[in-house]
GROMACS .gro file of C-alpha atoms in nm:
model
  297
    1MET     CA    1  11.442  12.289   8.722
    2ARG     CA    2  11.719  12.242   8.467
    3PRO     CA    3  11.652  12.158   8.102
    4LEU     CA    4  11.775  11.814   8.011
    5ALA     CA    5  11.858  11.888   7.649
    6GLY     CA    6  12.224  11.813   7.582
    7GLN     CA    7  12.298  11.680   7.934
    8VAL     CA    8  12.491  11.353   7.951
    9VAL     CA    9  12.319  11.111   8.181
   10LEU     CA   10  12.493  10.790   8.293
   11ILE     CA   11  12.266  10.515   8.422
   12THR     CA   12  12.387  10.186   8.566
   13GLY     CA   13  12.155   9.887   8.559
   14ALA     CA   14  12.018  10.024   8.229
   15SER     CA   15  11.950   9.696   8.055
   16ARG     CA   16  11.594   9.669   8.174
   17GLY     CA   17  11.349   9.776   8.447
   18ILE     CA   18  11.346  10.123   8.595
   19GLY     CA   19  11.692  10.209   8.453
   20ALA     CA   20  11.590  10.139   8.096
   21ALA     CA   21  11.253  10.309   8.134
   22VAL     CA   22  11.398  10.625   8.285
   23ALA     CA   23  11.661  10.632   8.010
   24ARG     CA   24  11.393  10.624   7.738
   25LYS     CA   25  11.199  10.905   7.901
   26LEU     CA   26  11.506  11.128   7.953
   27ALA     CA   27  11.599  11.077   7.588
   28GLU     CA   28  11.257  11.212   7.488
   29ASP     CA   29  11.349  11.531   7.677
   30GLY     CA   30  11.675  11.567   7.484
   31ALA     CA   31  11.929  11.407   7.721
   32GLN     CA   32  12.219  11.204   7.587
   33LEU     CA   33  12.212  10.864   7.751
   34ALA     CA   34  12.516  10.661   7.853
   35LEU     CA   35  12.385  10.316   7.940
   36VAL     CA   36  12.578  10.074   8.160
   37GLY     CA   37  12.476   9.714   8.232
   38LEU     CA   38  12.542   9.343   8.201
   39GLU     CA   39  12.332   9.246   7.905
   40PRO     CA   40  12.467   9.369   7.570
   41ASP     CA   41  12.164   9.273   7.364
   42GLU     CA   42  11.925   9.449   7.597
   43LEU     CA   43  12.147   9.755   7.630
   44LYS     CA   44  12.166   9.783   7.254
   45LYS     CA   45  11.783   9.779   7.227
   46VAL     CA   46  11.749  10.051   7.491
   47ALA     CA   47  12.015  10.260   7.325
   48GLU     CA   48  11.835  10.233   6.992
   49ASP     CA   49  11.515  10.351   7.161
   50CYS     CA   50  11.706  10.650   7.305
   51GLY     CA   51  11.825  10.778   6.970
   52PRO     CA   52  12.154  10.826   6.786
   53ASP     CA   53  12.322  11.019   7.067
   54ALA     CA   54  12.284  10.728   7.309
   55GLY     CA   55  12.562  10.481   7.377
   56TRP     CA   56  12.597  10.161   7.578
   57TRP     CA   57  12.882   9.998   7.766
   58GLU     CA   58  12.884   9.650   7.910
   59ALA     CA   59  13.021   9.662   8.265
   60ASP     CA   60  12.982   9.489   8.599
   61VAL     CA   61  12.953   9.726   8.900
   62THR     CA   62  13.128   9.462   9.114
   63ASP     CA   63  13.433   9.482   8.889
   64THR     CA   64  13.614   9.815   8.934
   65ASP     CA   65  13.834   9.779   8.625
   66SER     CA   66  13.525   9.690   8.409
   67LEU     CA   67  13.333   9.990   8.542
   68ARG     CA   68  13.629  10.224   8.512
   69THR     CA   69  13.668  10.133   8.148
   70ALA     CA   70  13.303  10.214   8.083
   71VAL     CA   71  13.315  10.549   8.269
   72GLU     CA   72  13.630  10.656   8.087
   73GLY     CA   73  13.478  10.553   7.755
   74ILE     CA   74  13.167  10.762   7.830
   75ALA     CA   75  13.375  11.064   7.921
   76GLU     CA   76  13.584  11.025   7.611
   77ARG     CA   77  13.282  11.004   7.385
   78TYR     CA   78  13.076  11.287   7.535
   79GLY     CA   79  13.342  11.506   7.693
   80ARG     CA   80  13.145  11.532   8.020
   81ILE     CA   81  12.905  11.364   8.258
   82ASP     CA   82  12.627  11.575   8.404
   83VAL     CA   83  12.404  11.327   8.580
   84VAL     CA   84  12.466  10.983   8.730
   85MET     CA   85  12.188  10.749   8.832
   86ALA     CA   86  12.345  10.468   9.035
   87ASN     CA   87  12.071  10.217   8.982
   88ALA     CA   88  12.225   9.873   8.929
   89GLY     CA   89  12.078   9.629   9.178
   90ILE     CA   90  11.960   9.275   9.240
   91ALA     CA   91  11.725   9.116   9.494
   92ALA     CA   92  11.760   8.763   9.627
   93PRO     CA   93  11.486   8.634   9.861
   94GLY     CA   94  11.579   8.409  10.147
   95PHE     CA   95  11.586   8.387  10.523
   96THR     CA   96  11.935   8.461  10.653
   97ARG     CA   97  11.979   8.125  10.829
   98SER     CA   98  11.907   7.921  10.518
   99MET     CA   99  12.014   8.147  10.232
  100ASP     CA  100  12.326   8.076  10.026
  101PRO     CA  101  12.597   8.289  10.189
  102GLN     CA  102  12.758   8.372   9.856
  103VAL     CA  103  12.429   8.508   9.722
  104TRP     CA  104  12.372   8.708  10.044
  105GLU     CA  105  12.717   8.873   9.995
  106ARG     CA  106  12.666   8.917   9.621
  107VAL     CA  107  12.362   9.134   9.688
  108LEU     CA  108  12.571   9.365   9.906
  109ASP     CA  109  12.851   9.369   9.646
  110VAL     CA  110  12.610   9.478   9.371
  111ASP     CA  111  12.361   9.694   9.554
  112LEU     CA  112  12.585   9.873   9.806
  113LEU     CA  113  12.948   9.845   9.701
  114GLY     CA  114  12.845   9.871   9.334
  115VAL     CA  115  12.687  10.209   9.412
  116TRP     CA  116  13.006  10.314   9.597
  117ARG     CA  117  13.220  10.212   9.297
  118THR     CA  118  12.994  10.409   9.067
  119VAL     CA  119  13.022  10.716   9.287
  120HIS     CA  120  13.397  10.682   9.322
  121LEU     CA  121  13.461  10.656   8.947
  122THR     CA  122  13.213  10.922   8.828
  123LEU     CA  123  13.258  11.182   9.098
  124PRO     CA  124  13.557  11.359   8.927
  125TYR     CA  125  13.341  11.425   8.621
  126LEU     CA  126  13.046  11.544   8.831
  127LEU     CA  127  13.276  11.783   9.013
  128GLU     CA  128  13.378  11.931   8.679
  129SER     CA  129  13.020  11.967   8.556
  130LYS     CA  130  12.871  12.056   8.897
  131GLY     CA  131  12.633  11.777   8.826
  132TYR     CA  132  12.374  11.560   8.997
  133LEU     CA  133  12.415  11.218   9.160
  134LEU     CA  134  12.103  11.009   9.221
  135LEU     CA  135  12.155  10.701   9.432
  136VAL     CA  136  11.875  10.448   9.407
  137SER     CA  137  11.784  10.316   9.753
  138SER     CA  138  11.441  10.163   9.829
  139LEU     CA  139  11.152  10.149  10.068
  140ALA     CA  140  11.354   9.854  10.201
  141ALA     CA  141  11.585  10.106  10.367
  142ILE     CA  142  11.294  10.197  10.589
  143VAL     CA  143  11.067   9.895  10.598
  144HIS     CA  144  11.274   9.578  10.662
  145ILE     CA  145  11.076   9.293  10.515
  146PRO     CA  146  11.156   8.942  10.644
  147GLY     CA  147  11.326   8.735  10.379
  148LEU     CA  148  11.511   9.022  10.215
  149ALA     CA  149  11.779   9.092  10.475
  150SER     CA  150  12.067   9.142  10.230
  151TYR     CA  151  11.859   9.376  10.018
  152ASN     CA  152  11.741   9.571  10.322
  153VAL     CA  153  12.097   9.613  10.450
  154SER     CA  154  12.225   9.725  10.110
  155LYS     CA  155  11.953   9.978  10.050
  156ALA     CA  156  11.985  10.123  10.403
  157GLY     CA  157  12.354  10.166  10.329
  158VAL     CA  158  12.282  10.343  10.003
  159GLU     CA  159  12.051  10.582  10.182
  160ALA     CA  160  12.323  10.653  10.443
  161MET     CA  161  12.578  10.703  10.169
  162GLY     CA  162  12.362  10.959   9.992
  163ASP     CA  163  12.278  11.148  10.310
  164THR     CA  164  12.648  11.162  10.389
  165LEU     CA  165  12.760  11.268  10.040
  166ARG     CA  166  12.500  11.545  10.022
  167PRO     CA  167  12.666  11.778  10.272
  168GLU     CA  168  13.017  11.667  10.169
  169LEU     CA  169  12.959  11.776   9.807
  170LYS     CA  170  12.713  12.063   9.828
  171HIS     CA  171  12.982  12.336   9.862
  172LEU     CA  172  13.148  12.189   9.549
  173GLY     CA  173  12.838  12.232   9.337
  174VAL     CA  174  12.740  11.866   9.316
  175ARG     CA  175  12.379  11.787   9.421
  176VAL     CA  176  12.294  11.449   9.564
  177GLY     CA  177  11.959  11.272   9.565
  178VAL     CA  178  11.838  10.946   9.716
  179ALA     CA  179  11.549  10.761   9.558
  180HIS     CA  180  11.319  10.544   9.771
  181MET     CA  181  11.093  10.324   9.565
  182THR     CA  182  10.839  10.066   9.678
  183PHE     CA  183  10.756   9.760   9.474
  184VAL     CA  184  10.713   9.866   9.110
  185ASP     CA  185  10.616   9.641   8.816
  186THR     CA  186  10.962   9.539   8.696
  187ASP     CA  187  11.120   9.212   8.603
  188MET     CA  188  11.298   9.193   8.937
  189VAL     CA  189  10.977   9.242   9.141
  190ARG     CA  190  10.787   8.994   8.928
  191GLY     CA  191  11.068   8.747   8.995
  192VAL     CA  192  11.030   8.793   9.374
  193ASP     CA  193  10.655   8.744   9.348
  194THR     CA  194  10.692   8.416   9.156
  195HIS     CA  195  10.922   8.269   9.422
  196PRO     CA  196  10.741   7.967   9.576
  197VAL     CA  197  10.793   8.097   9.932
  198PHE     CA  198  10.873   8.467   9.942
  199GLY     CA  199  10.616   8.595   9.694
  200LYS     CA  200  10.351   8.509   9.954
  201VAL     CA  201  10.550   8.672  10.234
  202ARG     CA  202  10.559   9.013  10.064
  203THR     CA  203  10.196   9.024   9.962
  204GLY     CA  204  10.089   8.945  10.315
  205ILE     CA  205  10.275   9.234  10.485
  206PRO     CA  206  10.117   9.584  10.525
  207MET     CA  207  10.272   9.876  10.330
  208VAL     CA  208  10.451   9.656  10.082
  209SER     CA  209  10.176   9.441   9.928
  210LYS     CA  210  10.086   9.680   9.642
  211THR     CA  211  10.279   9.689   9.317
  212TYR     CA  212  10.285  10.028   9.139
  213PRO     CA  213  10.295  10.080   8.762
  214LEU     CA  214  10.638  10.136   8.604
  215ASP     CA  215  10.528  10.455   8.430
  216PHE     CA  216  10.431  10.606   8.762
  217ALA     CA  217  10.781  10.551   8.900
  218VAL     CA  218  10.948  10.680   8.585
  219GLY     CA  219  10.763  11.007   8.611
  220LYS     CA  220  10.881  11.057   8.965
  221PHE     CA  221  11.243  10.973   8.871
  222VAL     CA  222  11.249  11.208   8.574
  223ASP     CA  223  11.099  11.493   8.770
  224GLY     CA  224  11.355  11.438   9.047
  225ILE     CA  225  11.642  11.445   8.796
  226LYS     CA  226  11.513  11.763   8.635
  227LYS     CA  227  11.481  11.933   8.972
  228ARG     CA  228  11.801  11.774   9.113
  229SER     CA  229  11.592  11.676   9.411
  230ARG     CA  230  11.743  11.563   9.742
  231THR     CA  231  11.489  11.277   9.758
  232VAL     CA  232  11.268  11.093   9.515
  233HIS     CA  233  10.975  10.905   9.677
  234VAL     CA  234  10.778  10.648   9.480
  235PRO     CA  235  10.503  10.695   9.597
  236GLY     CA  236  10.503  11.021   9.794
  237TRP     CA  237  10.388  10.867  10.118
  238ILE     CA  238  10.731  10.715  10.170
  239GLY     CA  239  10.852  11.065  10.271
  240ALA     CA  240  10.597  11.081  10.548
  241LEU     CA  241  10.671  10.728  10.651
  242LYS     CA  242  11.031  10.822  10.738
  243VAL     CA  243  10.902  11.026  11.031
  244PHE     CA  244  10.770  10.711  11.192
  245ARG     CA  245  11.078  10.491  11.146
  246TRP     CA  246  11.090  10.399  11.513
  247VAL     CA  247  10.754  10.227  11.504
  248ILE     CA  248  10.789  10.045  11.170
  249PRO     CA  249  10.988   9.742  11.300
  250HIS     CA  250  10.710   9.685  11.555
  251VAL     CA  251  10.448   9.692  11.281
  252ILE     CA  252  10.645   9.448  11.069
  253GLU     CA  253  10.702   9.212  11.360
  254ALA     CA  254  10.332   9.212  11.455
  255GLY     CA  255  10.220   9.168  11.093
  256SER     CA  256  10.453   8.880  11.026
  257ARG     CA  257  10.432   8.684  11.353
  258PHE     CA  258  10.218   8.411  11.196
  259SER     CA  259  10.339   8.420  10.833
  260VAL     CA  260  10.714   8.405  10.896
  261PRO     CA  261  10.723   8.077  11.094
  262LYS     CA  262  10.527   7.908  10.814
  263ALA     CA  263  10.744   8.067  10.549
  264ASP     CA  264  11.059   7.970  10.734
  265ALA     CA  265  10.958   7.604  10.732
  266ALA     CA  266  10.864   7.636  10.364
  267ALA     CA  267  11.199   7.794  10.284
  268LEU     CA  268  11.389   7.511  10.449
  269ALA     CA  269  11.182   7.263  10.245
  270ASP     CA  270  11.253   7.460   9.928
  271VAL     CA  271  11.626   7.461  10.004
  272ARG     CA  272  11.618   7.084  10.061
  273ALA     CA  273  11.431   7.038   9.728
  274ARG     CA  274  11.619   7.277   9.501
  275GLY     CA  275  11.939   7.362   9.691
  276ALA     CA  276  12.033   7.686   9.864
  277ALA     CA  277  12.187   7.846   9.556
  278GLU     CA  278  11.879   7.793   9.336
  279SER     CA  279  11.630   7.879   9.613
  280SER     CA  280  11.798   8.213   9.687
  281ARG     CA  281  11.909   8.300   9.334
  282PRO     CA  282  11.864   8.669   9.243
  283THR     CA  283  11.524   8.719   9.083
  284GLY     CA  284  11.421   8.803   8.729
  285ALA     CA  285  11.615   8.799   8.405
  286GLY     CA  286  11.848   9.067   8.533
  287GLY     CA  287  11.920   8.861   8.842
  288LEU     CA  288  11.994   8.560   8.625
  289ALA     CA  289  12.237   8.765   8.412
  290ASP     CA  290  12.416   8.873   8.728
  291ALA     CA  291  12.432   8.518   8.865
  292GLU     CA  292  12.579   8.394   8.538
  293LYS     CA  293  12.835   8.676   8.540
  294ALA     CA  294  12.933   8.601   8.901
  295ALA     CA  295  12.971   8.230   8.816
  296ARG     CA  296  13.219   8.313   8.538
  297ARG     CA  297  13.445   8.522   8.763
   0.00000   0.00000   0.00000
């Protein structure tokens, strides 16, 4: 376990949720936080909570130039980057056949390609510091919930990216971890749960119906960063669940055979009532900020 004091930790998606909470906890342990996100006012608040050594940079992980400017600014200010937590992500509920295609693709652009861009731009600094790269995947990489196809695809890709980078970078001194987190009490999850159709879908499916406290997840993340762990599981049973991947789709199909047809009809009605873009808009305040950013581009 490495002491965090003095280490420079870059976190994307740091405006709120797990990114902001982990940043605050790492700052308590003496780390210097470099916060990256879309919401300047929220980033400023988090940075203030993290102390005078913390800094924040507004950047969009779907915009390479914007992200490059932030990463270069961080390196210039601190002289190094020791840890990167590629955390920026959105979730947009919707069945694939009725979901707004632009929103479906936006989720991949943020959650998967945004992680790739973060890796690409920060890796030279991690090679110098022999640092640690933590890619935030999800239980969704393992348990593919109906109504979250774009999110499931993205998070499965993030897991594969991390598992590929780990052996590629080990001999160069960079350690790579992948975090799998179930539903945790964040703005994004609360947004999913308030959706008129898909909140009911999640809470009716085994293994994913429980929401865990944010502090519980933060403790797991911080411990993983300190240990430079290859995996971070929130909760721990996700690690054991990976052994049974082959059977999980069958469990999901059996558990949703009655709920999904009803939800599918309800989703179509919701699309007719509110429009596909609004019905499948990314959830929570962070999702709204991303949607507004995408609309301006």
